[in-house]
Coordinates of C-alpha atoms and ligand atoms in Angstrom, one line a residue:
M936 CA 89.1 133.4 -60.6
L937 CA 87.7 132.4 -64.0
F938 CA 85.5 129.4 -64.2
S939 CA 83.1 127.9 -66.7
Y940 CA 80.3 125.4 -66.3
R941 CA 79.4 125.0 -69.9
Q942 CA 81.2 123.6 -72.9
R943 CA 81.1 126.2 -75.7
L944 CA 81.7 125.6 -79.4
F945 CA 83.4 128.1 -81.6
C946 CA 84.6 125.6 -84.2
P947 CA 83.4 125.7 -87.8
G948 CA 81.1 122.7 -87.3
P949 CA 79.5 121.4 -85.3
T950 CA 78.0 124.6 -84.2
P951 CA 76.0 125.2 -80.9
L952 CA 72.5 123.9 -80.5
L953 CA 69.7 126.1 -79.2
R954 CA 67.8 124.8 -76.2
E955 CA 64.6 124.6 -78.3
V956 CA 66.5 122.4 -80.8
E957 CA 67.8 120.1 -78.1
Q958 CA 64.3 119.5 -77.0
R959 CA 63.0 118.7 -80.4
L960 CA 65.9 116.3 -81.0
G961 CA 64.3 114.1 -78.4
D962 CA 61.3 113.6 -80.6
S963 CA 61.2 110.5 -82.9
C964 CA 58.6 108.6 -84.9
Y965 CA 58.3 106.1 -87.6
H966 CA 59.4 107.6 -90.9
R967 CA 56.6 106.1 -93.0
Q968 CA 54.1 107.9 -90.8
A969 CA 52.0 110.5 -92.7
D970 CA 52.8 113.1 -90.0
F971 CA 56.6 112.7 -90.5
I972 CA 56.4 112.7 -94.3
R973 CA 54.5 116.0 -94.2
R974 CA 57.3 117.5 -92.0
W975 CA 60.0 116.2 -94.2
Q976 CA 58.3 117.7 -97.3
N977 CA 57.8 121.0 -95.4
C978 CA 61.6 121.0 -94.8
R979 CA 62.3 120.5 -98.5
H980 CA 60.0 123.4 -99.4
K981 CA 61.5 125.7 -96.8
L982 CA 65.0 124.8 -97.8
A983 CA 64.2 125.7 -101.4
R984 CA 63.0 129.1 -100.2
L985 CA 66.3 129.6 -98.3
V986 CA 68.4 129.3 -101.6
D987 CA 65.6 130.9 -103.7
S988 CA 65.2 127.9 -105.9
K989 CA 62.2 126.4 -107.7
S990 CA 63.6 122.8 -107.3
L991 CA 63.2 121.0 -104.0
P992 CA 66.3 119.5 -102.5
V993 CA 66.9 115.9 -101.5
L994 CA 67.7 115.1 -97.9
L995 CA 70.4 112.6 -97.2
A996 CA 71.5 110.9 -94.0
T997 CA 75.2 111.6 -94.3
S998 CA 77.8 114.2 -93.4
G999 CA 78.7 117.0 -95.7
S1000 CA 81.3 115.0 -97.6
G1001 CA 78.8 112.3 -98.3
A1002 CA 76.7 115.0 -100.1
M1003 CA 79.8 116.1 -102.1
E1004 CA 80.3 112.5 -103.2
A1005 CA 76.6 112.1 -104.0
A1006 CA 76.7 115.1 -106.3
L1007 CA 80.0 114.1 -108.0
V1008 CA 79.0 110.5 -108.6
S1009 CA 75.5 111.3 -109.8
L1010 CA 76.5 114.2 -112.1
T1011 CA 79.7 112.9 -113.8
A1012 CA 80.6 110.1 -116.1
P1013 CA 83.9 108.3 -115.8
R1014 CA 86.6 110.3 -117.6
A1015 CA 84.5 113.5 -117.5
R1016 CA 86.6 116.6 -117.4
V1017 CA 86.1 118.3 -114.1
L1018 CA 87.5 121.7 -113.1
V1019 CA 88.1 122.2 -109.4
L1020 CA 88.9 125.5 -107.6
N1021 CA 91.4 124.5 -105.1
G1022 CA 92.5 127.1 -102.5
G1023 CA 92.4 125.0 -99.3
K1024 CA 91.5 121.7 -97.7
F1025 CA 88.0 121.5 -99.0
G1026 CA 88.9 122.4 -102.6
A1027 CA 91.5 119.6 -102.3
R1028 CA 88.6 117.4 -101.2
W1029 CA 86.7 118.1 -104.4
Q1030 CA 89.8 117.1 -106.3
K1031 CA 90.1 113.8 -104.3
V1032 CA 86.5 112.9 -104.7
A1033 CA 86.6 113.6 -108.5
Q1034 CA 89.8 111.5 -108.8
A1035 CA 88.4 108.7 -106.7
F1036 CA 85.6 108.5 -109.3
D1037 CA 88.0 108.5 -112.2
C1038 CA 87.3 112.0 -113.6
E1039 CA 89.9 113.9 -115.5
V1040 CA 90.5 116.6 -113.0
I1041 CA 91.8 120.1 -113.9
S1042 CA 92.8 121.9 -110.8
N1043 CA 92.9 125.7 -110.5
T1044 CA 95.2 125.7 -107.5
F1045 CA 95.9 129.1 -105.8
A1046 CA 97.5 130.2 -102.6
W1047 CA 95.7 129.4 -99.3
G1048 CA 94.1 132.6 -98.0
E1049 CA 93.2 133.8 -101.5
A1050 CA 90.0 133.7 -103.6
P1051 CA 90.2 132.5 -107.2
D1052 CA 91.7 135.0 -109.6
L1053 CA 88.9 135.7 -112.1
E1054 CA 91.2 136.5 -115.0
Q1055 CA 93.2 133.4 -114.5
L1056 CA 89.9 131.4 -114.3
E1057 CA 88.8 133.0 -117.6
D1058 CA 92.0 132.0 -119.3
L1059 CA 91.6 128.5 -118.0
L1060 CA 88.0 128.3 -119.2
R1061 CA 89.1 129.4 -122.7
G1062 CA 92.2 127.2 -122.7
P1063 CA 93.1 124.0 -120.8
A1064 CA 89.6 123.7 -119.2
A1065 CA 87.6 124.4 -122.3
G1066 CA 84.8 121.9 -122.7
C1067 CA 84.9 120.8 -119.1
K1068 CA 81.6 119.1 -118.0
V1069 CA 81.5 120.3 -114.4
L1070 CA 83.0 123.0 -112.2
C1071 CA 83.3 122.2 -108.4
L1072 CA 84.0 124.9 -105.9
Q1073 CA 83.4 126.0 -102.4
A1074 CA 81.4 129.1 -101.5
C1075 CA 83.3 129.4 -98.3
E1076 CA 86.7 127.6 -98.1
T1077 CA 86.5 126.8 -94.4
S1078 CA 90.2 126.0 -94.0
T1079 CA 91.2 129.5 -94.9
A1080 CA 88.0 131.4 -94.0
V1081 CA 87.8 132.9 -97.5
Y1082 CA 84.5 133.4 -99.3
Y1083 CA 84.6 133.0 -103.1
P1084 CA 82.6 135.3 -105.3
V1085 CA 80.2 132.6 -106.4
A1086 CA 77.9 134.7 -108.6
E1087 CA 80.8 136.2 -110.6
I1088 CA 82.4 132.8 -111.0
A1089 CA 79.1 131.3 -112.3
A1090 CA 78.7 134.2 -114.7
L1091 CA 82.2 133.6 -116.2
V1092 CA 81.4 129.9 -116.6
H1093 CA 78.1 130.7 -118.3
K1094 CA 79.8 133.0 -120.7
H1095 CA 82.6 130.7 -121.7
N1096 CA 81.1 127.2 -121.3
P1097 CA 77.3 127.4 -121.0
E1098 CA 77.0 123.6 -120.9
C1099 CA 79.2 123.2 -117.8
L1100 CA 77.4 122.2 -114.6
I1101 CA 78.3 124.2 -111.6
I1102 CA 78.4 122.4 -108.2
V1103 CA 78.8 124.6 -105.1
D1104 CA 79.8 123.3 -101.7
A1105 CA 77.9 125.8 -99.5
I1106 CA 78.3 123.7 -96.4
S1107 CA 79.9 126.4 -94.3
S1108 CA 78.4 129.4 -96.1
L1109 CA 74.7 128.8 -96.2
V1110 CA 72.8 131.1 -93.8
A1111 CA 75.9 133.2 -93.3
H1112 CA 75.9 134.2 -97.0
T1113 CA 72.9 134.5 -99.3
L1114 CA 72.8 132.2 -102.2
Y1115 CA 70.4 132.7 -105.1
M1116 CA 70.6 129.4 -106.8
D1117 CA 68.3 130.0 -109.8
T1118 CA 69.3 133.6 -110.5
W1119 CA 73.0 132.8 -110.3
G1120 CA 72.5 129.7 -112.5
I1121 CA 74.0 127.2 -110.0
D1122 CA 73.2 123.5 -110.9
C1123 CA 73.9 121.8 -107.6
V1124 CA 74.3 123.1 -104.1
V1125 CA 75.4 120.9 -101.2
A1126 CA 74.9 121.8 -97.5
A1127 CA 74.7 120.1 -94.2
S1128 CA 72.9 120.3 -90.8
H1129 CA 75.9 120.9 -88.5
K1130 CA 77.2 124.2 -89.8
G1131 CA 74.8 127.2 -90.4
F1132 CA 71.7 125.3 -89.3
G1133 CA 72.8 124.7 -85.7
L1134 CA 71.9 121.0 -85.7
P1135 CA 73.8 117.8 -85.0
P1136 CA 75.8 116.3 -87.9
G1137 CA 74.3 113.6 -90.1
L1138 CA 71.8 115.4 -92.3
A1139 CA 72.8 116.8 -95.6
Y1140 CA 70.9 118.6 -98.4
V1141 CA 71.5 118.5 -102.1
F1142 CA 69.8 121.1 -104.3
L1143 CA 69.6 120.2 -108.0
S1144 CA 68.6 122.6 -110.8
E1145 CA 66.2 121.3 -113.5
R1146 CA 69.2 121.0 -115.8
A1147 CA 71.1 118.9 -113.3
Q1148 CA 68.1 116.7 -113.0
R1149 CA 68.3 116.0 -116.7
S1150 CA 72.0 115.3 -116.5
F1151 CA 72.3 112.3 -114.2
S1152 CA 75.1 109.9 -115.1
S1153 CA 74.5 106.2 -115.6
R1154 CA 77.4 105.3 -113.3
P1155 CA 76.7 102.4 -110.9
R1156 CA 75.8 103.7 -107.4
F1157 CA 73.5 102.7 -104.6
Y1158 CA 73.2 104.7 -101.4
L1159 CA 74.3 108.1 -102.7
D1160 CA 72.1 108.1 -105.8
L1161 CA 70.7 111.5 -106.3
Q1162 CA 68.5 110.4 -109.2
A1163 CA 66.8 107.7 -107.2
E1164 CA 66.5 110.1 -104.2
Q1165 CA 65.0 112.9 -106.3
Q1166 CA 62.5 110.5 -107.7
A1167 CA 61.6 108.9 -104.4
Q1168 CA 61.5 112.1 -102.4
S1169 CA 59.3 113.8 -105.0
E1170 CA 56.8 111.0 -104.4
G1171 CA 57.0 111.5 -100.6
K1172 CA 59.0 108.3 -100.1
S1173 CA 62.3 107.9 -98.4
R1174 CA 64.5 105.1 -99.7
F1175 CA 66.2 104.6 -96.3
T1176 CA 65.8 105.7 -92.8
P1177 CA 66.2 109.4 -92.7
A1178 CA 67.9 111.3 -89.9
I1179 CA 64.5 111.5 -88.3
N1180 CA 65.1 113.5 -85.1
T1181 CA 67.3 116.0 -87.0
V1182 CA 64.6 116.5 -89.7
I1183 CA 62.1 117.2 -86.9
A1184 CA 64.4 119.8 -85.4
L1185 CA 65.3 121.2 -88.9
D1186 CA 61.6 121.9 -89.5
Y1187 CA 61.7 124.2 -86.4
V1188 CA 65.0 125.8 -87.3
L1189 CA 63.9 126.6 -90.8
D1190 CA 61.0 128.6 -89.4
L1191 CA 63.4 130.6 -87.3
L1192 CA 65.7 131.2 -90.2
L1193 CA 63.0 132.1 -92.8
D1194 CA 61.2 134.4 -90.2
T1195 CA 64.5 136.3 -89.8
G1196 CA 65.0 136.4 -93.6
T1197 CA 68.1 135.5 -95.6
E1198 CA 69.3 139.1 -96.0
L1199 CA 69.2 139.9 -92.3
L1200 CA 70.9 136.5 -91.5
Q1201 CA 73.7 137.5 -93.9
Q1202 CA 73.9 141.0 -92.3
R1203 CA 74.1 139.5 -88.8
H1204 CA 76.9 137.0 -89.7
A1205 CA 78.8 139.8 -91.5
A1206 CA 78.5 142.0 -88.4
L1207 CA 80.0 139.2 -86.2
A1208 CA 82.8 138.6 -88.7
R1209 CA 83.6 142.3 -88.8
A1210 CA 83.7 142.5 -85.0
C1211 CA 85.9 139.4 -84.9
R1212 CA 88.4 140.9 -87.3
A1213 CA 88.3 144.2 -85.3
A1214 CA 89.1 142.3 -82.1
G1215 CA 91.9 140.5 -84.0
A1216 CA 93.4 143.8 -85.1
A1217 CA 93.2 145.2 -81.6
L1218 CA 95.0 142.1 -80.3
K1219 CA 97.6 142.3 -83.2
L1220 CA 96.4 139.1 -84.8
E1221 CA 96.5 139.4 -88.6
P1222 CA 93.5 138.1 -90.6
F1223 CA 94.5 135.3 -92.9
A1224 CA 91.9 136.1 -95.6
R1225 CA 92.9 139.6 -96.5
Q1226 CA 90.6 140.2 -99.5
H1227 CA 87.5 138.1 -99.2
P1228 CA 86.9 137.2 -95.5
A1229 CA 83.9 134.9 -94.9
N1230 CA 81.0 135.8 -92.7
S1231 CA 80.9 132.4 -91.2
V1232 CA 84.4 131.8 -89.9
T1233 CA 87.5 134.0 -89.2
A1234 CA 91.0 132.8 -89.4
L1235 CA 93.6 134.8 -87.5
R1236 CA 97.4 134.3 -87.5
T1237 CA 98.6 133.4 -84.0
P1238 CA 101.8 134.5 -82.3
V1239 CA 102.0 131.1 -80.6
D1240 CA 101.4 127.5 -81.8
A1241 CA 97.7 127.5 -82.6
V1242 CA 97.2 123.8 -81.7
K1243 CA 98.5 124.5 -78.2
L1244 CA 96.5 127.7 -78.0
C1245 CA 93.3 125.7 -78.8
A1246 CA 94.2 123.1 -76.3
Q1247 CA 94.7 125.8 -73.7
L1248 CA 91.4 127.4 -74.5
Q1249 CA 89.6 124.1 -74.1
Q1250 CA 91.4 123.1 -70.9
N1251 CA 91.2 126.4 -69.1
Y1252 CA 87.8 127.8 -70.4
R1253 CA 86.0 124.8 -71.9
M1254 CA 85.8 126.6 -75.3
Q1255 CA 86.5 124.7 -78.4
F1256 CA 88.1 126.6 -81.3
A1257 CA 89.8 125.1 -84.3
P1258 CA 93.4 125.6 -85.3
G1259 CA 94.4 125.8 -89.0
Q1260 CA 94.3 122.8 -91.3
G1261 CA 97.1 121.1 -93.3
E1262 CA 100.2 123.2 -93.6
M1263 CA 98.5 126.1 -91.7
Q1264 CA 97.7 124.0 -88.7
A1265 CA 100.0 125.7 -86.2
Q1266 CA 99.6 129.2 -87.5
L1267 CA 95.9 129.9 -87.6
L1268 CA 93.2 130.2 -85.0
R1269 CA 89.8 129.7 -86.6
I1270 CA 86.8 131.2 -84.8
A1271 CA 83.3 130.2 -86.1
H1272 CA 80.5 132.7 -85.8
L1273 CA 78.0 130.6 -87.6
G1274 CA 74.5 129.3 -87.1
F1275 CA 73.2 130.4 -83.7
V1276 CA 76.4 131.9 -82.4
D1277 CA 75.2 135.4 -81.3
S1278 CA 77.0 138.7 -80.4
F1279 CA 77.3 137.8 -76.8
D1280 CA 78.7 134.4 -77.6
L1281 CA 81.4 136.1 -79.8
L1282 CA 82.3 138.5 -77.0
T1283 CA 82.7 135.5 -74.7
A1284 CA 85.0 133.9 -77.2
I1285 CA 87.1 137.0 -77.6
S1286 CA 87.5 137.4 -73.9
A1287 CA 88.8 133.8 -73.6
I1288 CA 91.2 134.3 -76.5
E1289 CA 92.5 137.4 -74.7
L1290 CA 93.0 135.5 -71.5
A1291 CA 94.8 132.7 -73.2
L1292 CA 97.1 135.1 -75.1
H1293 CA 97.7 137.0 -71.9
E1294 CA 98.9 133.7 -70.3
C1295 CA 101.3 133.3 -73.2
Q1296 CA 102.8 136.7 -72.6
H1297 CA 101.5 138.1 -75.9
N1298 CA 102.0 141.9 -75.8
F1299 CA 98.6 143.7 -75.8
V1300 CA 96.3 145.5 -73.3
L1301 CA 93.8 143.1 -71.8
G1302 CA 90.3 144.0 -72.8
D1303 CA 91.3 145.7 -76.1
G1304 CA 89.8 143.0 -78.2
V1305 CA 86.5 142.9 -76.4
R1306 CA 86.3 146.7 -76.5
A1307 CA 87.0 146.7 -80.3
A1308 CA 84.3 144.1 -80.9
L1309 CA 81.8 145.9 -78.7
E1310 CA 82.5 149.2 -80.4
C1311 CA 81.9 147.5 -83.7
L1312 CA 78.7 145.8 -82.6
S1313 CA 77.1 148.6 -80.6
A1314 CA 73.9 150.2 -81.8
R1315 CA 75.7 153.5 -82.1
A1316 CA 78.3 152.0 -84.4
T1317 CA 75.8 150.2 -86.7
G1318 CA 73.6 153.2 -86.9
E1319 CA 70.7 151.3 -85.3
L1320 CA 70.1 154.2 -82.8
G1321 CA 69.2 156.6 -85.6
Ligands
LIG90 C1 82.7 120.9 -93.0 C2 82.8 121.1 -94.4 C3 82.8 119.9 -95.3 C4 82.8 118.5 -94.8 O1 81.8 118.2 -94.0 P1 81.7 116.8 -93.2 O2 80.4 117.0 -92.6 O3 82.9 116.9 -92.2 O4 81.8 115.7 -94.1 C5 82.9 120.2 -96.6 N1 83.1 121.4 -97.1 C6 83.1 122.5 -96.3 C7 83.3 123.8 -97.0 C8 83.0 122.3 -94.9 O5 83.1 123.4 -94.2

């Protein structure tokens, strides 16, 4: 007799909220109040520390895609040549945003489940994409659960086209993967509250290098205007009503994250990802990302229709997972271990996946996935027992 009282989230956004965060989300205030402005500025300073940047980010009341659009529209002129790395749904989104704003898009399209081929990218930078103004990429392509080697890609771009601005969508990678914005020479990073930060959706951050701040376009724009935002926010003013409650909770979350430290956060997420893949192997579920699996989300090929499997997991155990996206919808189960998902949450997720597969007559020994994950996470396996 298996029963569950609580709804549990294992989808790659939104991610679960800590109790302490839920409490703070109840707090509100007037956003012109000195007290709030101080918190808001504290958040900007702490976020800059999180990506190791000298420049303070702007906070926007929008979802992640709004921040993508803000970056694109504020940093490109019409007809600008934009190179997009497209290996999944979110790479395709960069392409759509750039096309919507009349850029000349060059797409480096590669197979879903793969990371960009660096030699092919180098050829592109020397040939058809020579002189491009902007490169747009994901750090983690959430639809395929692949992490792209951002530092190496940036180094290639600097070598072949030092003028090119690099815009990284780190929405599903921040906190799970370290990002050294200034050291790697990234010009713009977009991130959002409801993934690695364990907050509700509706708050996004855009980090802009000094160079990016000198490269604003003169396109018409109003709400998503990073130049106006950067100016106003550096004077402690908000142009519009911020996501007040979420900013208050972010202030708390950033203390937790920075006290833990970005390296340890990355190690923890990597450990969960390893355990998740080990469980998948024990259950005969092949990982989709063979070479560069992300720390934040794991995509496993399913022996049954993944949409039905997710519905079954929700119906029987009140756990929400995500199937694949686009053409991979029915074939992948995506398990997020991002934000405040911890080891015991993951073990719970794996046990439910086992039960659901067991109901589908999938051939494996019940408990093998959980055992594989436990063996992977135990202090003895990780050497923490000395
Ligand atoms: C979730 C996600 C987005 C889109 O975010 P929304 O908040 O749904 O607009 C963009 N890029 C990546 C990599 C994501 O994971």
